[in-house]
JSON list of C-alpha atoms in Angstrom, two decimals:
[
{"chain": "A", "resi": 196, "resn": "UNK", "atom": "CA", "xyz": [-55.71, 50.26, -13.48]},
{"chain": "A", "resi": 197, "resn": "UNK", "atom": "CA", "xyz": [-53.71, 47.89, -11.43]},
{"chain": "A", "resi": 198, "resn": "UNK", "atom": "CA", "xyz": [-50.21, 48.72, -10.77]},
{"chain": "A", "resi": 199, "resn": "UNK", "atom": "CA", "xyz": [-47.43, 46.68, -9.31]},
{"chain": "A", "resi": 200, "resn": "UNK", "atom": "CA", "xyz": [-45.30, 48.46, -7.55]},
{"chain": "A", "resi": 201, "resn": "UNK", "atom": "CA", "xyz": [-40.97, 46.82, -7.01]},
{"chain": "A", "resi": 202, "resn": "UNK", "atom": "CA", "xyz": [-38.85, 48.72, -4.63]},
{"chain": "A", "resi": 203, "resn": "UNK", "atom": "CA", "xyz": [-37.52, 48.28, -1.25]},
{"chain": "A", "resi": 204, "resn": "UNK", "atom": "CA", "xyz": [-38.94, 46.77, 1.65]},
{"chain": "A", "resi": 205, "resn": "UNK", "atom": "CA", "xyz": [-35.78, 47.18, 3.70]},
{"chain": "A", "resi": 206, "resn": "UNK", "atom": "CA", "xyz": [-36.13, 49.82, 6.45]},
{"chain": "A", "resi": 207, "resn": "UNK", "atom": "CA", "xyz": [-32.81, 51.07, 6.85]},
{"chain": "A", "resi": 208, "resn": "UNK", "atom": "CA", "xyz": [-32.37, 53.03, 3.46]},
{"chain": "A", "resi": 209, "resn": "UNK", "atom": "CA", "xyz": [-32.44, 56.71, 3.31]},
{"chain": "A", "resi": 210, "resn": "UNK", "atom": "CA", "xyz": [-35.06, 58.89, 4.11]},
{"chain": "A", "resi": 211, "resn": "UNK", "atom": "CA", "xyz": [-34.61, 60.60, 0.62]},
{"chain": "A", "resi": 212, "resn": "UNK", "atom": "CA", "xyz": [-36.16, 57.34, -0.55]},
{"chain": "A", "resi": 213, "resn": "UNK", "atom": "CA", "xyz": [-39.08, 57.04, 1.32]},
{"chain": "A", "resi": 214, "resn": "UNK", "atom": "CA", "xyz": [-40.30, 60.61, 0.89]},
{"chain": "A", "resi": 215, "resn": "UNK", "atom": "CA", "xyz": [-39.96, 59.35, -3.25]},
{"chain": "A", "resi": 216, "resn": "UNK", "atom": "CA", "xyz": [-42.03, 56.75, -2.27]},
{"chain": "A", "resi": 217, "resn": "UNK", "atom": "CA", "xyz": [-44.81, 58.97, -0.81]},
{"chain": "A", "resi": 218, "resn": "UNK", "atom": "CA", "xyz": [-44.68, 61.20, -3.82]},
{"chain": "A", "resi": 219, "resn": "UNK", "atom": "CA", "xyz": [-45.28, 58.37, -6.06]},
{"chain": "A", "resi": 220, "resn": "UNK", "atom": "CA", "xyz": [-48.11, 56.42, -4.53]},
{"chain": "A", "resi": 221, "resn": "UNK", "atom": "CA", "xyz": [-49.89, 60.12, -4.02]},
{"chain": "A", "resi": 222, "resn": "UNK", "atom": "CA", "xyz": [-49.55, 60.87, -7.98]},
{"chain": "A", "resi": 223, "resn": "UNK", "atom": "CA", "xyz": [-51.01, 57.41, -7.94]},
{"chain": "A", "resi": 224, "resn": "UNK", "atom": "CA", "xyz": [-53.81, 57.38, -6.02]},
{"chain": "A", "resi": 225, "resn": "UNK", "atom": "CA", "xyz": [-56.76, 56.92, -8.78]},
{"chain": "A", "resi": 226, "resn": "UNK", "atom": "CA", "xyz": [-55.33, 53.64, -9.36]},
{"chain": "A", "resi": 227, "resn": "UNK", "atom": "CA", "xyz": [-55.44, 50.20, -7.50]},
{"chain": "A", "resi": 228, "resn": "UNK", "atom": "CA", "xyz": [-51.60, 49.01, -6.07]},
{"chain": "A", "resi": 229, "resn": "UNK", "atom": "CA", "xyz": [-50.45, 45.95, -6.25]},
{"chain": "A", "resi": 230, "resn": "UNK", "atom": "CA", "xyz": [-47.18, 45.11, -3.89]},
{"chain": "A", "resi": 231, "resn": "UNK", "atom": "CA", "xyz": [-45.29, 42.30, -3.42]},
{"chain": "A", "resi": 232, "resn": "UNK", "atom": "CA", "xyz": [-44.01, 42.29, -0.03]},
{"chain": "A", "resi": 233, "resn": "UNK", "atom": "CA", "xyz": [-44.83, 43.21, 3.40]},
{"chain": "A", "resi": 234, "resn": "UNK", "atom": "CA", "xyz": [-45.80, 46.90, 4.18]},
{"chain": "A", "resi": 235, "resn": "UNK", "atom": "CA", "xyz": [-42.05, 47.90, 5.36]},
{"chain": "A", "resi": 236, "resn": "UNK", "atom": "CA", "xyz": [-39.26, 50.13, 3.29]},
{"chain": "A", "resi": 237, "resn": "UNK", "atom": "CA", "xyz": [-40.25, 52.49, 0.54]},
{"chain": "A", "resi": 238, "resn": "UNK", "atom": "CA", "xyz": [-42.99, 49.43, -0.03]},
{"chain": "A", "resi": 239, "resn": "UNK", "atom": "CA", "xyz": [-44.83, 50.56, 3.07]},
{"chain": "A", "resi": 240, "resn": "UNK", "atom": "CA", "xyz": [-44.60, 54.11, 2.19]},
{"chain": "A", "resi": 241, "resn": "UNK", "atom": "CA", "xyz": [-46.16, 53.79, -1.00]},
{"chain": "A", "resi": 242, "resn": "UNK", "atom": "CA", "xyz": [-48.92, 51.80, 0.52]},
{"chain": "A", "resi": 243, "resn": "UNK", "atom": "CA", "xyz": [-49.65, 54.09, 3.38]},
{"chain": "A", "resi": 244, "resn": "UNK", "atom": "CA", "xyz": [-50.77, 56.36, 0.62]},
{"chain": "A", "resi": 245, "resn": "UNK", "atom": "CA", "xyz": [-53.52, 54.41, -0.02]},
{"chain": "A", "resi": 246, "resn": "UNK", "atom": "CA", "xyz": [-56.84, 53.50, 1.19]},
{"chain": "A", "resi": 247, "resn": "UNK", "atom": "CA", "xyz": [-56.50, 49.18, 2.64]},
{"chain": "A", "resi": 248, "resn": "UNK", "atom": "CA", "xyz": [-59.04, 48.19, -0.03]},
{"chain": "A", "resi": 249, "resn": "UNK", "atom": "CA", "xyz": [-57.36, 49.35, -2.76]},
{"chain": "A", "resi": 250, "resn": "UNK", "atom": "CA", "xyz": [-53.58, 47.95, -2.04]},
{"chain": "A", "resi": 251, "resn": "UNK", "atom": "CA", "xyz": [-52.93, 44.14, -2.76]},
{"chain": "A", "resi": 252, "resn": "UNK", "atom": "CA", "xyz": [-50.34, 41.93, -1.31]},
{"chain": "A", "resi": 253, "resn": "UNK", "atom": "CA", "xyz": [-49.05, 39.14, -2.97]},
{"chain": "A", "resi": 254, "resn": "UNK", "atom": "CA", "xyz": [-46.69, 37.72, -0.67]},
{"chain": "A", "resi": 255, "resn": "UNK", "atom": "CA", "xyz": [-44.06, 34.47, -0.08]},
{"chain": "A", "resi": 256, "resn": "UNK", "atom": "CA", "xyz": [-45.09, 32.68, 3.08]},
{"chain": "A", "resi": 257, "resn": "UNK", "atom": "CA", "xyz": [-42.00, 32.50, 4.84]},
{"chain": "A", "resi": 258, "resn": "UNK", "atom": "CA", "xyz": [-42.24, 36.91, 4.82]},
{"chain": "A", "resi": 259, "resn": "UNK", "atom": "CA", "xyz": [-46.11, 36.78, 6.58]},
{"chain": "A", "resi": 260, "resn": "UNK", "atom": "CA", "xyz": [-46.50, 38.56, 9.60]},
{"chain": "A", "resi": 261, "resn": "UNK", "atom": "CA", "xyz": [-49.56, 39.37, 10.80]},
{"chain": "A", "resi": 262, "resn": "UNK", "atom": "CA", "xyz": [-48.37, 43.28, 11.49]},
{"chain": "A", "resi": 263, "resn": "UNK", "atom": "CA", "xyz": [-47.05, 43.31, 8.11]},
{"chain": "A", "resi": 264, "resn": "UNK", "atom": "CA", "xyz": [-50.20, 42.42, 5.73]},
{"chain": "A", "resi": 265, "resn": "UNK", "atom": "CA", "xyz": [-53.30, 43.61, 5.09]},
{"chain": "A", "resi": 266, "resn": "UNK", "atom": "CA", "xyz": [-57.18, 42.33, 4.41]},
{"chain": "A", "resi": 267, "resn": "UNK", "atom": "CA", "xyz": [-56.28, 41.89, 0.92]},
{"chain": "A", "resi": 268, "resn": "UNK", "atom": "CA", "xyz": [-53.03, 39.52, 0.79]},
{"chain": "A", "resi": 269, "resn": "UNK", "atom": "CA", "xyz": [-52.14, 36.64, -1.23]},
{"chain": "A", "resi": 270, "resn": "UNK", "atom": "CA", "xyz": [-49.36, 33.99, -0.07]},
{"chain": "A", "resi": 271, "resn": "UNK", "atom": "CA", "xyz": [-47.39, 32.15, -2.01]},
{"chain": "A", "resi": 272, "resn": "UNK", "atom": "CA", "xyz": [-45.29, 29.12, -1.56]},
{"chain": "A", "resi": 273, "resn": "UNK", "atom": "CA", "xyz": [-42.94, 29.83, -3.95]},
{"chain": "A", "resi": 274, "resn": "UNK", "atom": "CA", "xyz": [-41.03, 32.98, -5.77]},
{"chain": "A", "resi": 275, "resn": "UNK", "atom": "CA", "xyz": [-41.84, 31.22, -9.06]},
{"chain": "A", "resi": 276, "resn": "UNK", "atom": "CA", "xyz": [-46.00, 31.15, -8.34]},
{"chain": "A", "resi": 277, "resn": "UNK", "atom": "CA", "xyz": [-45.89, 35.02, -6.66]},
{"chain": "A", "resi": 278, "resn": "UNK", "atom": "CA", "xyz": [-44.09, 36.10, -10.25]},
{"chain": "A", "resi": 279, "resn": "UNK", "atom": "CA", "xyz": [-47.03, 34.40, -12.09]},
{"chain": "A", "resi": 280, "resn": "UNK", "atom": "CA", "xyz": [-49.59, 36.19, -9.83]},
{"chain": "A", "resi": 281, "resn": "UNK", "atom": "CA", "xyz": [-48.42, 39.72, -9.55]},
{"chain": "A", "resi": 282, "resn": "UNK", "atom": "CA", "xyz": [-48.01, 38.92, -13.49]},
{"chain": "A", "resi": 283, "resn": "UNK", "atom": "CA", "xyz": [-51.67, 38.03, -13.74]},
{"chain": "A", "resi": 284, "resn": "UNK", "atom": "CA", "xyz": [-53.14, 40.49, -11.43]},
{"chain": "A", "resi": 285, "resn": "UNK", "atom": "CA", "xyz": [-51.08, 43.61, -12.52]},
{"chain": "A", "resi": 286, "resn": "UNK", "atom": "CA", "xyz": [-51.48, 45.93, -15.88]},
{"chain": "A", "resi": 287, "resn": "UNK", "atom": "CA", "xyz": [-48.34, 47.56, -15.47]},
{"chain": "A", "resi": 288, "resn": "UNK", "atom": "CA", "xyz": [-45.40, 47.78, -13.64]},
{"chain": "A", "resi": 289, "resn": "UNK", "atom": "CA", "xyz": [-43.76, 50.22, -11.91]},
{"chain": "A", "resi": 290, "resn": "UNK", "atom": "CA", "xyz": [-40.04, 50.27, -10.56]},
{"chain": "A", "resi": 291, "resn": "UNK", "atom": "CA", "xyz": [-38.62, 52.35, -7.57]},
{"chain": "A", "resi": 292, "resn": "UNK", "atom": "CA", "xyz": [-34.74, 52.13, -6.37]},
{"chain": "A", "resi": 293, "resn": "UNK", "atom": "CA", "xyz": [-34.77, 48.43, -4.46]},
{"chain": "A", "resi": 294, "resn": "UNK", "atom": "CA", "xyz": [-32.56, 45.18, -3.90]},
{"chain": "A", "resi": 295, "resn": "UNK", "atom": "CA", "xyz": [-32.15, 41.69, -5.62]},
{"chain": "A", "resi": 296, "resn": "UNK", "atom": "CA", "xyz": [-35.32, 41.37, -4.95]},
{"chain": "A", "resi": 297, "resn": "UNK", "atom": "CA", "xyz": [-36.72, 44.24, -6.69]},
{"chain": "A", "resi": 298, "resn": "UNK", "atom": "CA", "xyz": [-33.99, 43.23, -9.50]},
{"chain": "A", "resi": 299, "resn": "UNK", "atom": "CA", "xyz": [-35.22, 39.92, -10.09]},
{"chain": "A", "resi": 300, "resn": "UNK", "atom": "CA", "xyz": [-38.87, 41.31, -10.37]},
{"chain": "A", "resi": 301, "resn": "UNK", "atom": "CA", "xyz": [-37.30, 43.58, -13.40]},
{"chain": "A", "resi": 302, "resn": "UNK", "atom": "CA", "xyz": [-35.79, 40.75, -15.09]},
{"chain": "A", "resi": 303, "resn": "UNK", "atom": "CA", "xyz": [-38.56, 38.62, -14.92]},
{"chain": "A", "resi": 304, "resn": "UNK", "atom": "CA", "xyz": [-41.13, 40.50, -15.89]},
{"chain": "A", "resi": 305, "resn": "UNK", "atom": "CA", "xyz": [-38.75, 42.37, -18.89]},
{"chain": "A", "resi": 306, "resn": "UNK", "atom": "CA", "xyz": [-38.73, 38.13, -20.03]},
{"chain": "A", "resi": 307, "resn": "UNK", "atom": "CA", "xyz": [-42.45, 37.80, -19.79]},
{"chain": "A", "resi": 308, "resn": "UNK", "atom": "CA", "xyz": [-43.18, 40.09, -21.45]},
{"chain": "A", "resi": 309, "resn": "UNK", "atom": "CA", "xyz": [-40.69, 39.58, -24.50]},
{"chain": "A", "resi": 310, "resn": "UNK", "atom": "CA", "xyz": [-42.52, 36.29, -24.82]},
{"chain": "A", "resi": 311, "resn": "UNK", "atom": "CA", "xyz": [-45.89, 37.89, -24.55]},
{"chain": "A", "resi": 312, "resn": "UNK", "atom": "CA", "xyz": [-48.12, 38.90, -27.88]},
{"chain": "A", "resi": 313, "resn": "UNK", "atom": "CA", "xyz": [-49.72, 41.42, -25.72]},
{"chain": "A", "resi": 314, "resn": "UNK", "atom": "CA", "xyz": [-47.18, 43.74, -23.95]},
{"chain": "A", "resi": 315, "resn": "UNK", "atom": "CA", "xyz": [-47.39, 45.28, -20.51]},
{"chain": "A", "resi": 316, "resn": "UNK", "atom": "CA", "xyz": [-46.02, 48.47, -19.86]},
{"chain": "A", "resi": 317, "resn": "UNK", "atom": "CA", "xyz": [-42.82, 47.86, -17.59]},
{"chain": "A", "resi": 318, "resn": "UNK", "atom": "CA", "xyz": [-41.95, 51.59, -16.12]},
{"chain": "A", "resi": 319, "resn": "UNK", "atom": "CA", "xyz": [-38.66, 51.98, -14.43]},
{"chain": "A", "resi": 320, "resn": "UNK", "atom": "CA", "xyz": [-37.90, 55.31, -12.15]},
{"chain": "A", "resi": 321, "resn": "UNK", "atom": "CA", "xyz": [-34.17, 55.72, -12.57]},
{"chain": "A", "resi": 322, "resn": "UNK", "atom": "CA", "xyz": [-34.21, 57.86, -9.51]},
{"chain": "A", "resi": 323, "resn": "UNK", "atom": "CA", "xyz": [-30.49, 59.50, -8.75]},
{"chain": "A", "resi": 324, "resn": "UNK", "atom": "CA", "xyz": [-29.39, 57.04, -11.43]},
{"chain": "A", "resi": 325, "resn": "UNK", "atom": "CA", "xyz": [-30.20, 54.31, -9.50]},
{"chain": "A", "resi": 326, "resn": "UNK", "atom": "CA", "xyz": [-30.39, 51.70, -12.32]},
{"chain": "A", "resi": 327, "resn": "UNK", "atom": "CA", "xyz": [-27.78, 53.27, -14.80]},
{"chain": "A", "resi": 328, "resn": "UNK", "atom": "CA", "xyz": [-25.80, 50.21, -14.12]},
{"chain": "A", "resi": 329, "resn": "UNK", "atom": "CA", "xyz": [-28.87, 47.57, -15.27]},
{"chain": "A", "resi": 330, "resn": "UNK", "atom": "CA", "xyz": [-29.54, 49.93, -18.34]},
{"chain": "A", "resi": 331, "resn": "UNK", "atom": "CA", "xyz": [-26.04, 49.50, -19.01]},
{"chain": "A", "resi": 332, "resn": "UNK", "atom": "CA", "xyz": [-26.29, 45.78, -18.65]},
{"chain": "A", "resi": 333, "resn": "UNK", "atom": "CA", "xyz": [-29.56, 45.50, -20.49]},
{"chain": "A", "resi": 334, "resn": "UNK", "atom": "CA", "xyz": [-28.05, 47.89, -23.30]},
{"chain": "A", "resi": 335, "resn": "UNK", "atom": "CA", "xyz": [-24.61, 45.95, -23.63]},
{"chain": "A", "resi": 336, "resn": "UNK", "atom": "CA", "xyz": [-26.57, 42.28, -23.69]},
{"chain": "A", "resi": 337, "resn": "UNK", "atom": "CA", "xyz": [-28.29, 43.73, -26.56]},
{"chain": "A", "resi": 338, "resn": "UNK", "atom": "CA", "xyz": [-25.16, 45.43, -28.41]},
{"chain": "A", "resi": 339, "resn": "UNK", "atom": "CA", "xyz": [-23.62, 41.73, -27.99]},
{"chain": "A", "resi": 340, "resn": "UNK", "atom": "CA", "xyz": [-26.24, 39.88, -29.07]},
{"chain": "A", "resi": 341, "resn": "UNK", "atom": "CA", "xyz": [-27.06, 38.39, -26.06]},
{"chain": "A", "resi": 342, "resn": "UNK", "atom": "CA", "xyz": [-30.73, 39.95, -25.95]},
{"chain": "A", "resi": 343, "resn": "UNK", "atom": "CA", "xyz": [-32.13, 41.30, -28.99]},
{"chain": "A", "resi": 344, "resn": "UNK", "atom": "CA", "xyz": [-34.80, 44.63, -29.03]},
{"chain": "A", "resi": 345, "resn": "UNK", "atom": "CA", "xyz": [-37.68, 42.26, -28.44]},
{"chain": "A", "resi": 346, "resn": "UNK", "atom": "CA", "xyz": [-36.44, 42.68, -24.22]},
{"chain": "A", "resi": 347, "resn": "UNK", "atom": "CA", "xyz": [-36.99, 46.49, -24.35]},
{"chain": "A", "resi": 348, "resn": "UNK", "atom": "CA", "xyz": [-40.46, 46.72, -25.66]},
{"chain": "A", "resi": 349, "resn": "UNK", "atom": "CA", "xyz": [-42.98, 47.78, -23.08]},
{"chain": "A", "resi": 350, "resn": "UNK", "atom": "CA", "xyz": [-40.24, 49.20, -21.22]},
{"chain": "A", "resi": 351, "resn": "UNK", "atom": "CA", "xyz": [-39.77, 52.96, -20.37]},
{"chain": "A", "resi": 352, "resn": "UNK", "atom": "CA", "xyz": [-37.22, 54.25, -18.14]},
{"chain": "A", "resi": 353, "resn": "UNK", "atom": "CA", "xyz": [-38.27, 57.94, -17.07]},
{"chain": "A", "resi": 354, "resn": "UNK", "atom": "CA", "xyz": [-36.25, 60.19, -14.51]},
{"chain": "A", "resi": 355, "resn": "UNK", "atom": "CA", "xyz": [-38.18, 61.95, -12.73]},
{"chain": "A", "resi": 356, "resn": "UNK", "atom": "CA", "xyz": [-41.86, 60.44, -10.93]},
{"chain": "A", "resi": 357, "resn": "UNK", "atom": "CA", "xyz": [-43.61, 64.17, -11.95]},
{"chain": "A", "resi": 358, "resn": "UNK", "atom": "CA", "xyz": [-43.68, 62.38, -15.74]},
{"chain": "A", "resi": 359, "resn": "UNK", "atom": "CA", "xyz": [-45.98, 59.57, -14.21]},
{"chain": "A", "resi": 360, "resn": "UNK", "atom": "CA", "xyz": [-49.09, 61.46, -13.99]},
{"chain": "A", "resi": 361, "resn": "UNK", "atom": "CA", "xyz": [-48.72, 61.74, -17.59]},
{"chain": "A", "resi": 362, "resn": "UNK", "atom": "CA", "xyz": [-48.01, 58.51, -17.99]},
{"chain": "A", "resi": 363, "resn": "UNK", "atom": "CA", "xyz": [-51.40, 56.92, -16.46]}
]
């Protein structure tokens, strides 16, 4: 299975994040990863994990460094075409604490998906409560008609990454 993998690729975070990161990409290890940055922040971490050949990059130009990618990288011009091609390459999705960035990739893909026949399974780690706000957001667009259930199928927000070897 190929799994995407949003979070932070920002380096100055807390170390409490990156050791989370470690944890996850070893409970994922039978599995391919798909990122879609460079290899810094709890990005990197999760990477590390894992053999070069079986980690993807799918990248925006203007973030390539050579010291940053790997064998197995795809650039992109444009936000829009990465979306479509971590959409494409990836069977699931899995979410770690992260920035707008890592935001954007939830929203967009929640979207997708709604207008999908054929879900994908959209996993987000609420980690210390790290997205009780969104869930809030996500909840309260639904309560006011705004969204309607169709955004939350495919989605599952767990707590805790020792459910995700369970979960794969």
């Amino acid at each position: 299975m190929k799994i995407f993998i949003g979070c932070s690729s920002r380096n100055e975070i807390d170390s409490d994040y990156f050791e989370l990161a470690r944890r996850v990409g070893r409970s994922l290890l039978q599995h391919e990863l798909i990122i879609g940055g460079t290899r810094n922040g709890m990005m990197g971490e999760v990477a590390r994990v894992f053999d070069d050949e079986k980690v993807t990059q799918i990248i925006l130009k203007a973030y390539v460094s050579d010291e940053m990618c790997n064998d197995h990288v795809m650039i992109c011009d444009t936000s829009f075409l990465r979306m479509n091609l971590i959409w494409s390459q990836a069977d699931c999705f899995l979410f770690l604490p992260g920035g707008t960035g890592t935001l954007g990739e939830i929203i967009t893909f929640l979207e997708e998906n709604r207008a999908k026949e054929e879900k994908k399974r959209i996993i987000i780690l609420n980690y210390n409560h790290y997205y009780d706000d969104l869930l809030r957001f996500i909840e309260k667009a639904k309560t006011e008609l705004f969204s309607n259930e169709e955004i939350l199928e495919g989605l599952l927000v767990i707590e805790d990454e020792n459910e995700l070897e369970s979960l794969f």
